[in-house]
Short mmCIF file of C-alpha atoms in Angstrom, two decimals:
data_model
loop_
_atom_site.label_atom_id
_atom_site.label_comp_id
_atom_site.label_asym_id
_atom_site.label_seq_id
_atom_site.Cartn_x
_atom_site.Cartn_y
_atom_site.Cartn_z
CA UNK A 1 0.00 0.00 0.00
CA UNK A 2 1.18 3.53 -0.78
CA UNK A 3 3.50 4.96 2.17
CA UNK A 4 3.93 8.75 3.31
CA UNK A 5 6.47 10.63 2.09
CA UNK A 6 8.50 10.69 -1.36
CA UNK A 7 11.79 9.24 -2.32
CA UNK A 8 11.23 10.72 -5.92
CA UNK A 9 13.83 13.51 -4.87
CA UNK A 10 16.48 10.73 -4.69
CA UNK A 11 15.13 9.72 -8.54
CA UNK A 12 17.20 11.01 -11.54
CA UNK A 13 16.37 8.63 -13.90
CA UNK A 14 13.20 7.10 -14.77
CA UNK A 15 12.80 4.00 -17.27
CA UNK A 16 9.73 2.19 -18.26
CA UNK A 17 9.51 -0.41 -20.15
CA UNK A 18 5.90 -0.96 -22.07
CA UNK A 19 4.92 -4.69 -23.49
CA UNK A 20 2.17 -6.57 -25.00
CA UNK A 21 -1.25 -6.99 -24.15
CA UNK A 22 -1.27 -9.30 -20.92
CA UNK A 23 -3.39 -9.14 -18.19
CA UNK A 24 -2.49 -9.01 -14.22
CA UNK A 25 -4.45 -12.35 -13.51
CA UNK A 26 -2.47 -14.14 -16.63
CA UNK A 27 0.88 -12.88 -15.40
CA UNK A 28 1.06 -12.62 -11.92
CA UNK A 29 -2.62 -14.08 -10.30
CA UNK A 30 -0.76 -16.38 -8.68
CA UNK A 31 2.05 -14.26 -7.60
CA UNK A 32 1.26 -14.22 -3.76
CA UNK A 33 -1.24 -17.87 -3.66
CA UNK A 34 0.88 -19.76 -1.78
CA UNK A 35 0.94 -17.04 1.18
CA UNK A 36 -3.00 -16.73 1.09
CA UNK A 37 -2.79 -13.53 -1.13
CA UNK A 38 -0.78 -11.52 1.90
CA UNK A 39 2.83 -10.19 1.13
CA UNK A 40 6.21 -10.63 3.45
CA UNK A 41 5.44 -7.25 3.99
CA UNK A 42 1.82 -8.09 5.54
CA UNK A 43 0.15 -6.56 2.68
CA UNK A 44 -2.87 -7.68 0.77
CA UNK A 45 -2.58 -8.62 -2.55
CA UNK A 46 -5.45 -8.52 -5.01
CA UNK A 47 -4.72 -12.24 -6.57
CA UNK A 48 -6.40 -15.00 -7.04
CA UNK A 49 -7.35 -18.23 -5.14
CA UNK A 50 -7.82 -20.79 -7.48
CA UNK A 51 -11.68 -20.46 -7.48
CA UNK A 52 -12.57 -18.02 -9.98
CA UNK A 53 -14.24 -19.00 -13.30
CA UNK A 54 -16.55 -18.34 -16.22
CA UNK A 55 -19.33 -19.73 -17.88
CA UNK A 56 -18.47 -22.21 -20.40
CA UNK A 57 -19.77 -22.64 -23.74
CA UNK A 58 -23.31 -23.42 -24.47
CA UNK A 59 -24.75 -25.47 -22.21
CA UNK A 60 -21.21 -26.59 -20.76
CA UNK A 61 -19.70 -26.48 -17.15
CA UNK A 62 -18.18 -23.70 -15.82
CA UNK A 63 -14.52 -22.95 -16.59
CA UNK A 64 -12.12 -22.14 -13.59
CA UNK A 65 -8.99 -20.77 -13.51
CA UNK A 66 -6.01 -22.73 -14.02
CA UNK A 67 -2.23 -22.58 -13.97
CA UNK A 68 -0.53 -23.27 -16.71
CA UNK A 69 2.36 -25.82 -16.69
CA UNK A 70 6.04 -26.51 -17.95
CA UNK A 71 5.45 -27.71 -21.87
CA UNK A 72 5.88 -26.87 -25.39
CA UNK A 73 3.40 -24.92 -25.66
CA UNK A 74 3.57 -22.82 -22.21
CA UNK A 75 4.89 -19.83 -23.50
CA UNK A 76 2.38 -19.78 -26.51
CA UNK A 77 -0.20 -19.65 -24.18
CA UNK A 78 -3.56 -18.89 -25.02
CA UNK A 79 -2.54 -20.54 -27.70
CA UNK A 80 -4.00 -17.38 -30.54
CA UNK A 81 -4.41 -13.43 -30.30
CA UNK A 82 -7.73 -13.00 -28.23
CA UNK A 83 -10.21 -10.32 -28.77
CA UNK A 84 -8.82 -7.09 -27.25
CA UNK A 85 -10.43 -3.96 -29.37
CA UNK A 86 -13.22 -2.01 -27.26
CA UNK A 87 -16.71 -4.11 -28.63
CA UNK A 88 -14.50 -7.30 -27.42
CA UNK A 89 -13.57 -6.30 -23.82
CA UNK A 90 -17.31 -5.37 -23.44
CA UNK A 91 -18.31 -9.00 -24.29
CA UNK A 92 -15.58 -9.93 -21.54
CA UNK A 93 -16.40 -7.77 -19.12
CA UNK A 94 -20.59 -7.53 -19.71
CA UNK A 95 -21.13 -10.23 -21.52
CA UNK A 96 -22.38 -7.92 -24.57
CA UNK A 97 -20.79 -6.03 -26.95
CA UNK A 98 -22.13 -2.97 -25.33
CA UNK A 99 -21.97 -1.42 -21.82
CA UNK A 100 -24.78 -1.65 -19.88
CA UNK A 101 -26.39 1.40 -18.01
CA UNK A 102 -24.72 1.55 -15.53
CA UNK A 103 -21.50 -0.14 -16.57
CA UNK A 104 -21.03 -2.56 -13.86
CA UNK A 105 -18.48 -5.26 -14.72
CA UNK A 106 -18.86 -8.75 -13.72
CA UNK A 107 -16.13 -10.08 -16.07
CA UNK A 108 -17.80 -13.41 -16.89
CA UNK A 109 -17.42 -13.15 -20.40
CA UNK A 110 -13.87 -14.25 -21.41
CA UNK A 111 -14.48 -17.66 -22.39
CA UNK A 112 -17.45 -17.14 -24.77
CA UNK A 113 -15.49 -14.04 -26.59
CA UNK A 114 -12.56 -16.25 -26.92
CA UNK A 115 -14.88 -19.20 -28.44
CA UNK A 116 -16.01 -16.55 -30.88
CA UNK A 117 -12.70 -14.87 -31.27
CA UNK A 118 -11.46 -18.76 -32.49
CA UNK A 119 -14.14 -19.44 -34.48
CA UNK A 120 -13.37 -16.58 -36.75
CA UNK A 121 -9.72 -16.32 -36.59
CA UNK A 122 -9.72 -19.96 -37.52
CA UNK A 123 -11.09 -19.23 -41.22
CA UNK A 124 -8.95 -16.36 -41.59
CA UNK A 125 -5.13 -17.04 -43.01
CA UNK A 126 -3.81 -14.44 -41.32
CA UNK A 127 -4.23 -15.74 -37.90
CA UNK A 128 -2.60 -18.48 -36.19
CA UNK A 129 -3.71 -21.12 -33.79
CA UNK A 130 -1.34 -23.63 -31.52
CA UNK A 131 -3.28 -27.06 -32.24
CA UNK A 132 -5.50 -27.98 -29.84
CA UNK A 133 -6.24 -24.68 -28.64
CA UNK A 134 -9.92 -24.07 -26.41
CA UNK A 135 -12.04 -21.24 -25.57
CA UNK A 136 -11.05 -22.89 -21.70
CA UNK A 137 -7.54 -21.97 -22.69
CA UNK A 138 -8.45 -18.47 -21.74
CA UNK A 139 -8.15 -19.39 -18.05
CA UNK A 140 -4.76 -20.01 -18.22
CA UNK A 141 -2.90 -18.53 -15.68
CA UNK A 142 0.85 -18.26 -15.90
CA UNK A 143 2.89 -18.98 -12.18
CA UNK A 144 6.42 -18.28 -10.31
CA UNK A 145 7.77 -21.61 -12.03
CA UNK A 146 6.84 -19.96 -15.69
CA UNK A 147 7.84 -16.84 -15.46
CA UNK A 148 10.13 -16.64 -13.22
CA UNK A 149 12.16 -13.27 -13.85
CA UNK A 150 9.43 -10.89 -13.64
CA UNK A 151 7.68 -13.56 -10.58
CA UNK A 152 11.40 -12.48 -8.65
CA UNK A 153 11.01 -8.51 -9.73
CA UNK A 154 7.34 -8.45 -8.69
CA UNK A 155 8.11 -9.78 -5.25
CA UNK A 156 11.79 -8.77 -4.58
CA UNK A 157 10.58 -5.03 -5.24
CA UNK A 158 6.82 -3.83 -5.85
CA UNK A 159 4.09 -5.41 -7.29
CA UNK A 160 1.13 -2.86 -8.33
CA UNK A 161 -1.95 -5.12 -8.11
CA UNK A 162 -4.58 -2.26 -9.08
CA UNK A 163 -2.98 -0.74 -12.18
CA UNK A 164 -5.29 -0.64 -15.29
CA UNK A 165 -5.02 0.15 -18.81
CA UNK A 166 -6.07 3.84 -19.45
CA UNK A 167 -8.84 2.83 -21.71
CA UNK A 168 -11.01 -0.42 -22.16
CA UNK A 169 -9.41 -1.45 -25.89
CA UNK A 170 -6.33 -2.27 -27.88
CA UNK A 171 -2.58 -0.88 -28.44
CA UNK A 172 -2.27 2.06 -29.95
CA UNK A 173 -5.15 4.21 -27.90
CA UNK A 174 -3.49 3.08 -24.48
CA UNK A 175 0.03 3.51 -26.34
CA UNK A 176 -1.25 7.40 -26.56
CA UNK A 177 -2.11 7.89 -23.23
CA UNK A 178 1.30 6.80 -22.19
CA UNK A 179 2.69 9.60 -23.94
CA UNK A 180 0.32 12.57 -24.09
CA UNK A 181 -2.79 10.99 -21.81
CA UNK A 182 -5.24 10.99 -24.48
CA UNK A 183 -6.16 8.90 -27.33
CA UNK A 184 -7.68 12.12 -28.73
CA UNK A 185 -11.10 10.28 -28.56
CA UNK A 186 -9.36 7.18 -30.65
CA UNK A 187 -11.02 3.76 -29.44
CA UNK A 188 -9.37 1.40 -31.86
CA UNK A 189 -5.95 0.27 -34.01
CA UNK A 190 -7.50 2.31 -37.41
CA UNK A 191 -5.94 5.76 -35.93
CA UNK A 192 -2.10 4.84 -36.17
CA UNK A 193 -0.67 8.35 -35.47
CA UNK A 194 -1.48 11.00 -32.93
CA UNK A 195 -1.11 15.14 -32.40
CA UNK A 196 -1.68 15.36 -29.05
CA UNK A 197 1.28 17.00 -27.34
CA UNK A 198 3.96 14.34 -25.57
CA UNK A 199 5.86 14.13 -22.47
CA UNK A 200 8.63 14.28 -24.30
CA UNK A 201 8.16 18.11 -25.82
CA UNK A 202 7.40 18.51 -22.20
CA UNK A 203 10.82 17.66 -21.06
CA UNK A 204 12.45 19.09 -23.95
CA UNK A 205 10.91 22.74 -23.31
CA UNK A 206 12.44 22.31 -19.43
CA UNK A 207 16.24 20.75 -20.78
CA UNK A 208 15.53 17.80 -19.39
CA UNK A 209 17.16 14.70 -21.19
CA UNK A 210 14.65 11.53 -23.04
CA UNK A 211 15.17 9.02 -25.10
CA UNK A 212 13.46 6.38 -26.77
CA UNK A 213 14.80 3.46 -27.54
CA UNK A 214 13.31 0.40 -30.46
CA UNK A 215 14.73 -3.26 -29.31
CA UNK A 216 16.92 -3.64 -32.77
CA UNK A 217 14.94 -1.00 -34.88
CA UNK A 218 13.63 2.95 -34.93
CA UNK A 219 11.03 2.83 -32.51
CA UNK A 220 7.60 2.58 -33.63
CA UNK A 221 6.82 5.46 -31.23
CA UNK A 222 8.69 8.02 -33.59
CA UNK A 223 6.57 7.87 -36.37
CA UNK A 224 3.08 7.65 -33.61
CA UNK A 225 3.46 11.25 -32.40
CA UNK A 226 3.86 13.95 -34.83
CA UNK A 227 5.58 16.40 -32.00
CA UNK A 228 8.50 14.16 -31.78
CA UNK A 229 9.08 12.44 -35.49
CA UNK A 230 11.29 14.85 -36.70
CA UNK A 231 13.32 15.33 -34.10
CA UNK A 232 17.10 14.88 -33.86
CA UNK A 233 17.80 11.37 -34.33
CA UNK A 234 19.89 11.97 -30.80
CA UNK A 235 16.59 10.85 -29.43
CA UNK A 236 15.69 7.36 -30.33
CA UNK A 237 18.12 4.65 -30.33
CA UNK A 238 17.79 0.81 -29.65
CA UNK A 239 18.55 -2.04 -27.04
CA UNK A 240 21.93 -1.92 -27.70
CA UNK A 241 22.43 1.81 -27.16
CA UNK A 242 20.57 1.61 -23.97
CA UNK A 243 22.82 -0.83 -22.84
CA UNK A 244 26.19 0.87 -23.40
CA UNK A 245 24.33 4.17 -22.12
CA UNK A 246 23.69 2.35 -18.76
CA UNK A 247 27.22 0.88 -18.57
CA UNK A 248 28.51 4.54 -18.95
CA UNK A 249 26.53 6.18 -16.80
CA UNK A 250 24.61 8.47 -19.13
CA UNK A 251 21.42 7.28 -19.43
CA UNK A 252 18.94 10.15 -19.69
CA UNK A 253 16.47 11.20 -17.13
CA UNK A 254 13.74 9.56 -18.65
CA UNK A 255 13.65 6.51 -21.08
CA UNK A 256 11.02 4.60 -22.64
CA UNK A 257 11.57 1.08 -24.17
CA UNK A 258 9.70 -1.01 -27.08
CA UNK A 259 9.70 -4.59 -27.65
CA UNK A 260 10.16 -6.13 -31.18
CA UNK A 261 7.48 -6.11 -32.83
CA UNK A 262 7.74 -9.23 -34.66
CA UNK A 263 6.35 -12.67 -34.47
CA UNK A 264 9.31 -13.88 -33.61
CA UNK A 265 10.09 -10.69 -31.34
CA UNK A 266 9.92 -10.52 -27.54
CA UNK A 267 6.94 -8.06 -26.76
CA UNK A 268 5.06 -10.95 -25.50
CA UNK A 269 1.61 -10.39 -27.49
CA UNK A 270 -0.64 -13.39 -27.68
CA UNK A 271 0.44 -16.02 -28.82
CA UNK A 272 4.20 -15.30 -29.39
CA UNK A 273 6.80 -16.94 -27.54
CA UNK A 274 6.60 -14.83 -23.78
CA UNK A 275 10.03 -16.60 -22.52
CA UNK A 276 11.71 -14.19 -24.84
CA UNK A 277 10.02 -11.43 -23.17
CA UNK A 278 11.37 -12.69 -19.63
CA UNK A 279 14.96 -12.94 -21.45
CA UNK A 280 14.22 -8.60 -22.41
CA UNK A 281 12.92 -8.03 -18.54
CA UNK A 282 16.29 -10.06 -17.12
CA UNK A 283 18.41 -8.00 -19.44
CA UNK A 284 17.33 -4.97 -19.34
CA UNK A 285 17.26 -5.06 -15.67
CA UNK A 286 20.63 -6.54 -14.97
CA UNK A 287 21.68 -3.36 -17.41
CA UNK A 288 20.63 -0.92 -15.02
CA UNK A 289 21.53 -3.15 -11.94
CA UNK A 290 25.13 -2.91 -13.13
CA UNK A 291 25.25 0.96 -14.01
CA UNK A 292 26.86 3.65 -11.95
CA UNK A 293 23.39 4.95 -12.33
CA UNK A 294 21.75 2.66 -10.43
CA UNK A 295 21.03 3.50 -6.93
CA UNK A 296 19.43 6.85 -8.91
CA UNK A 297 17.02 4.65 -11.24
CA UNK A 298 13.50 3.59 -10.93
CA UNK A 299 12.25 1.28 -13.82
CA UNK A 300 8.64 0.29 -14.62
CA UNK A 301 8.16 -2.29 -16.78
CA UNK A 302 4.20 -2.71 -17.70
CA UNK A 303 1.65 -3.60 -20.28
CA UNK A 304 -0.04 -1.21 -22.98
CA UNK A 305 -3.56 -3.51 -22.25
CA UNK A 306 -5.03 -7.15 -21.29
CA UNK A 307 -5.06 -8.58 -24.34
CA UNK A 308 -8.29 -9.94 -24.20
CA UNK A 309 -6.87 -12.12 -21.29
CA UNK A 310 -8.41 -13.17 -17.90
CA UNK A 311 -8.93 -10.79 -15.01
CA UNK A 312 -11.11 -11.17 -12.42
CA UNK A 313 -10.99 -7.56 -10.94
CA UNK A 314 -14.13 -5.07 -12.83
CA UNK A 315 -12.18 -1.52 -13.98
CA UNK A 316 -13.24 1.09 -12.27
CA UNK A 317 -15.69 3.77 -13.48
CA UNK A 318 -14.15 7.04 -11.89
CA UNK A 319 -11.39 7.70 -14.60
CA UNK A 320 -11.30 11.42 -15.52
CA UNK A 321 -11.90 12.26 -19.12
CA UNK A 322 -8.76 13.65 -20.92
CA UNK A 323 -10.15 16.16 -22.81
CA UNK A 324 -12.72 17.33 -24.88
CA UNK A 325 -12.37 14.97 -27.82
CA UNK A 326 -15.42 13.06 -28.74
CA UNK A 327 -15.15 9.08 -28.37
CA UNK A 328 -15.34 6.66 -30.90
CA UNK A 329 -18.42 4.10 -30.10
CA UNK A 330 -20.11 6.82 -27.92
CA UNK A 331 -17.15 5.92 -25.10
CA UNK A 332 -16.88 8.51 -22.59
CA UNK A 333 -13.75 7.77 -21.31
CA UNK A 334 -15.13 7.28 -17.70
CA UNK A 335 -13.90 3.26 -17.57
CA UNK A 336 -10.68 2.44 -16.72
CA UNK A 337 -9.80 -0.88 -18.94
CA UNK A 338 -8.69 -3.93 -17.08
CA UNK A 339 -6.03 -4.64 -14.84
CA UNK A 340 -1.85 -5.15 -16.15
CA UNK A 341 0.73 -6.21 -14.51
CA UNK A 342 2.89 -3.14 -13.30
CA UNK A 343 6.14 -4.11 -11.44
CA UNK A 344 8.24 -0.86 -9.95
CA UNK A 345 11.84 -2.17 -9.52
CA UNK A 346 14.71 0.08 -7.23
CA UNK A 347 17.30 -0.52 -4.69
CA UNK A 348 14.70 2.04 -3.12
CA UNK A 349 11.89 0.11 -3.02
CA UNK A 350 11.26 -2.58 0.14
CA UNK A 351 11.40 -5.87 -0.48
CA UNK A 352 7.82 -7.89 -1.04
CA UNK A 353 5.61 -4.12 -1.32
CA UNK A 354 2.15 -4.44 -2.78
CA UNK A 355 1.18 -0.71 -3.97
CA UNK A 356 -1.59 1.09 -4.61
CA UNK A 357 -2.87 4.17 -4.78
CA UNK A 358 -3.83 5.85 -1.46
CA UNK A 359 -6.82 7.73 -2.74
CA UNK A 360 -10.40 6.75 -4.70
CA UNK A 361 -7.95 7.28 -8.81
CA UNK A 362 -6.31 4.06 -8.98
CA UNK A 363 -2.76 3.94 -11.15
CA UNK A 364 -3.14 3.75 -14.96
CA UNK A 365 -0.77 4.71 -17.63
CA UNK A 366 -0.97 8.20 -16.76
CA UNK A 367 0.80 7.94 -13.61
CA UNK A 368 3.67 7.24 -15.29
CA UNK A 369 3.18 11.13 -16.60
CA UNK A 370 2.61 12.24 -13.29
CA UNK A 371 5.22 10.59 -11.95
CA UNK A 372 7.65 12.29 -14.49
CA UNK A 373 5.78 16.00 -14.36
CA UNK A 374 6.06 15.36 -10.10
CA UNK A 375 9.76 14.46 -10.80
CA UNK A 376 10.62 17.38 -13.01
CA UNK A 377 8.40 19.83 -12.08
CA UNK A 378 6.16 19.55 -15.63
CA UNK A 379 2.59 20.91 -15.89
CA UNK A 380 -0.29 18.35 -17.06
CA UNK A 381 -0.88 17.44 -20.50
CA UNK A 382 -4.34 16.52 -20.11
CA UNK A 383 -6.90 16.79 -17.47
CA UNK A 384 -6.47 12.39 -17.47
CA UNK A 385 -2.86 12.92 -15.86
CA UNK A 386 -3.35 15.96 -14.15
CA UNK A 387 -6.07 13.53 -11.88
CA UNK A 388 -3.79 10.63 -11.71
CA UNK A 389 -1.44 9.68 -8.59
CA UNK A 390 2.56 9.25 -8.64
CA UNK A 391 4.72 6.44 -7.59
CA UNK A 392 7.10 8.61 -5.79
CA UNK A 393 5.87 7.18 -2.25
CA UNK A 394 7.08 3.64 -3.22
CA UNK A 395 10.62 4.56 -2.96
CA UNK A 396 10.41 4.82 1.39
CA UNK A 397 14.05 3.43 1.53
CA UNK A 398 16.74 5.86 2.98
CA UNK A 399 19.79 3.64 1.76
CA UNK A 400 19.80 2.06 -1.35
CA UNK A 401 19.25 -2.05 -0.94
CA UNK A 402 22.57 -4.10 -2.27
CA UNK A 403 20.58 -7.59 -2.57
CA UNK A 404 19.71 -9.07 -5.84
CA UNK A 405 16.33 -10.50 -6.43
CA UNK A 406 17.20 -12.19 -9.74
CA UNK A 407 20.27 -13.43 -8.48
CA UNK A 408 20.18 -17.41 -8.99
CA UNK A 409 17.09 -17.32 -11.48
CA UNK A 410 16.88 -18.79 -14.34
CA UNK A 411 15.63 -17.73 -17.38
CA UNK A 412 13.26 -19.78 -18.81
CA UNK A 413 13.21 -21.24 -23.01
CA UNK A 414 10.40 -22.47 -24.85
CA UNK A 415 10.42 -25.84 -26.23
CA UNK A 416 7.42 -25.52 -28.66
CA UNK A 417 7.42 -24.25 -32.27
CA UNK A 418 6.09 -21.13 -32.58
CA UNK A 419 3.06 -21.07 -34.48
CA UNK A 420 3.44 -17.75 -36.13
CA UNK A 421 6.74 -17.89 -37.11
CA UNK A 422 7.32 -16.15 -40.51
CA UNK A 423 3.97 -14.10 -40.04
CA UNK A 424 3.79 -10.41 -39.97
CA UNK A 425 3.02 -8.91 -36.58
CA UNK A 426 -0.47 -6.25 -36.47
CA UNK A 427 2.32 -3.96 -35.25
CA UNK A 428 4.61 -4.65 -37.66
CA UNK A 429 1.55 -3.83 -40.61
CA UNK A 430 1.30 -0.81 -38.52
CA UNK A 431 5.13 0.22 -38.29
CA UNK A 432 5.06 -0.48 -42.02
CA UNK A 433 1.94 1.90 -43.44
CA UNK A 434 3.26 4.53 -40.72
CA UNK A 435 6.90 4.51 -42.47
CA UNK A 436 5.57 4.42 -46.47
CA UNK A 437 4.35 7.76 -45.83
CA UNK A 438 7.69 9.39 -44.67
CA UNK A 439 8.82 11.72 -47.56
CA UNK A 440 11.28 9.77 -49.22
CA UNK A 441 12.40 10.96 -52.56
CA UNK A 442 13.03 8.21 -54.91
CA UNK A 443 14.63 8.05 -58.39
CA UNK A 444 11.52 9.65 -59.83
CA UNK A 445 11.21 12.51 -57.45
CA UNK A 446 8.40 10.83 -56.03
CA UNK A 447 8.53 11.01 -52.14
CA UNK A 448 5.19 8.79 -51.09
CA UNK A 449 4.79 5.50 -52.73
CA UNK A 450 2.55 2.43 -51.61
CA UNK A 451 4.72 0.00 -49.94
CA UNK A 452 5.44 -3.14 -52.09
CA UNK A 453 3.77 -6.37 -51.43
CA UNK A 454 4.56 -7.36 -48.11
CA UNK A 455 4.24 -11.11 -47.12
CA UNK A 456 5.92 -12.62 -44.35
CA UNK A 457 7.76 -11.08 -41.22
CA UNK A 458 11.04 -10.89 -42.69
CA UNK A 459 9.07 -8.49 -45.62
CA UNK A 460 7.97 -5.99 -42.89
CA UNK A 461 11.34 -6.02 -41.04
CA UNK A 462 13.36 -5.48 -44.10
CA UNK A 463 10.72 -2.54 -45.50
CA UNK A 464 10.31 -1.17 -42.13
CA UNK A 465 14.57 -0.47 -42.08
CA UNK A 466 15.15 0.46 -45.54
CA UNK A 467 12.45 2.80 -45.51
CA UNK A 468 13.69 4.71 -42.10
CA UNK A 469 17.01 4.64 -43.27
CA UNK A 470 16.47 5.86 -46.54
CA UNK A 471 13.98 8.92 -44.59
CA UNK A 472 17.27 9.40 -42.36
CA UNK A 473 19.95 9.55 -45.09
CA UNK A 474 17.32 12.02 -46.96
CA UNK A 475 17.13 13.84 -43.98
CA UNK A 476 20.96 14.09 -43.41
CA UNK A 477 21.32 15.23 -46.63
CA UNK A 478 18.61 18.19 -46.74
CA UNK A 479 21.13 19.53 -43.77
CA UNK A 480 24.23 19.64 -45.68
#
């Protein structure tokens, strides 16, 4: 629970780390079970006890949760890309693909959307399904024994079992409010870039450092935001960079990361391979473990939105509206979407804490805003973040901790095949249209072309590079 006081003061560098649609119940429901849902610490944790369940099919017995075990095809778990956009977490959550009046959440649904969700994706090329796969499958519930690295972060630093996704639908709309706390009234993946201002002009205006760092490419969240695109390259780097930066203690004050976006990349979207996601976490957090920078650092690592995955916890229904903009499908922007696992990780930061917000907001993606503009001194993009509590009172420790919760942990390797190996990511089709329209002259003069046909995953990686470096050796050349 949150503690008086702040340790942000003792903060001068914050990193977050954003992956792919999971829910808290998938990831970490199980985190605390074997202690009766009560931290070391003595704190309650909002898990789950092994009881929880859904309605089956027609006519069939219910479904209850279940963990999922060691096997080939544990870390392809639920086995195909669940409903996630807004009309689909309404059928989870209501049971309908519309809200009732009033919206109250009973989260029953999950079992018959994924039956439908299979049912299409089955006839549709596009998609693909790990044989045998159920509509039970969505029930699935992940444990300490398979994922084991962000298990050891959630309970060898702070666990946040009440954060939610800013808005009740898919990527890129809770992308936005990561970065400028609005979707600008965008509900679903159609709306690829945003205007909205950023966090990041926010810093900039105030000389405070940022970066953004891709895992082995540009980052996706260049080309998103139109305040930040053309920017100095200076700004965005990759994995790699972010690595050496840490070693040589010049990380900036704030960083965001991005996954890969591929099927065979590590942002852990349903159903790619999530033990190469656990690899990213252990890495990326031994990188700031062994930094000079260290004892200065607070890293979040959480998830854009559930994924059409199991959570037993209804979103609340007292988020603040952003702004002005008028919601697709009517949405008002007063529902919180469901839980994702949030895990705050410092040498500040006791040991087995379970935090929450001490007042009626709960955390969502904003916070991570507010926790910069407290940091920093920043004003409020949007009226979303302005309402939204800080982290700042996790980090009660005086003296920075010298233990190491990973240390002896093992991370873990599939052993399946992964079933969409070779097949372009959503993201990926998104990265790709984003890029064709960067002004690119070509041998013609012509600086927008339709991208060629694109096929497999190697098609998209390959466009997706040539096309930003071409826009960057263009760009390098307009300044000469």
């Amino acid at each position: 629970m949150a503690t008086s006081g702040t340790g942000l003061s003792a903060i001068n560098h914050i990193v977050v780390l954003m992956l792919e649609n999971r829910s808290f119940d998938h990831m970490l429901g199980f985190l605390y079970a074997d202690a009766g849902n009560v931290s070391p610490a003595g704190q309650a944790f909002e898990g789950l006890t092994g009881k929880e369940s859904n309605p089956g099919g027609v006519g069939g017995n219910a479904v209850t949760v279940f963990k999922i075990q060691p096997g080939t095809t544990t870390y392809y778990m639920p086995g195909a890309d669940p409903g996630e956009g807004y009309t689909a977490t309404n059928a989870q959550l209501f049971g309908s693909n519309t809200a009732p009046t009033p919206p109250v959440a009973k989260n029953q649904g999950f079992v018959s959307n994924f039956a439908a969700t299979l049912s299409w994706e089955s006839k549709n090329k596009s998609y693909s399904i790990v044989p045998g796969t159920t509509a039970n499958d969505i029930m699935g519930v992940h444990t300490a024994d398979t994922l084991p690295v962000l298990s050891a972060l959630a309970r060898g630093f702070a666990v946040c079992d009440h954060w939610y996704g800013s808005a009740p639908t898919e990527t890129l709309p809770n992308r936005a409010f990561v970065h400028a706390a609005t979707s600008q009234g965008h509900m679903d993946d159609k709306t690829k870039s945003f205007t909205a201002p950023t966090i990041y002009s926010a810093l900039g205006k105030q000389n405070i450092s940022w970066k953004i760092y891709g895992y082995d490419a540009d980052p996706l969240t260049r080309h998103s935001f139109s305040d930040i695109t053309n920017l100095s390259d200076s700004y965005f780097g990759q994995f790699k960079d972010f690595q050496a930066e840490a070693a040589n203690g010049t990380l900036p004050s704030y960083a965001f990361l991005e996954p890969s976006w591929g099927s065979k990349g590590n942002s852990q979207h349903p159903n790619y391979d999530v033990a190469l996601g656990e690899q990213y976490i252990h890495d990326l957090y031994y990188a700031l473990r062994n930094s000079p920078q260290w004892s200065q650092t607070l890293l979040i690592i959480t998830y854009d939105e559930h994924g059409g995955c199991y959570d037993h916890v209804p979103p609340p229904t007292n988020a603040v509206p952003p702004d002005n903009s008028a919601g697709e499908y009517g949405f008002d922007f007063k529902r919180f979407g469901p839980r994702v696992p949030t895990v705050l990780v410092s040498p500040l930061i006791p040991a087995g804490t379970v935090f929450r917000a001490s007042g009626d907001t709960p955390f969502d993606h904003t916070s991570i805003l507010k926790t910069v503009q407290q940091r920093w001194g920043l004003s409020a993009l949007t009226a979303r973040d302005a309402a939204a509590p800080d982290v700042g009172s996790v980090l009660s420790l005086a003296t920075p901790r010298t233990d190491d919760p990973l240390s002896g942990v093992v991370v873990p390797a599939s052993k399946g095949a992964n079933p969409s190996a070779n097949k372009p990511s959503h993201l990926q089709e998104v990265y790709a249209d984003l890029v064709s329209s960067l002004p690119v002259p070509d041998a013609d003069g012509d600086t927008h072309r339709l991208p060629p046909r694109l096929e497999t995953d190697y098609d998209y990686d390959r466009y997706i590079r040539e096309r930003v470096a071409a826009w960057k050796a263009s760009r390098a050349g307009l300044k000469k």
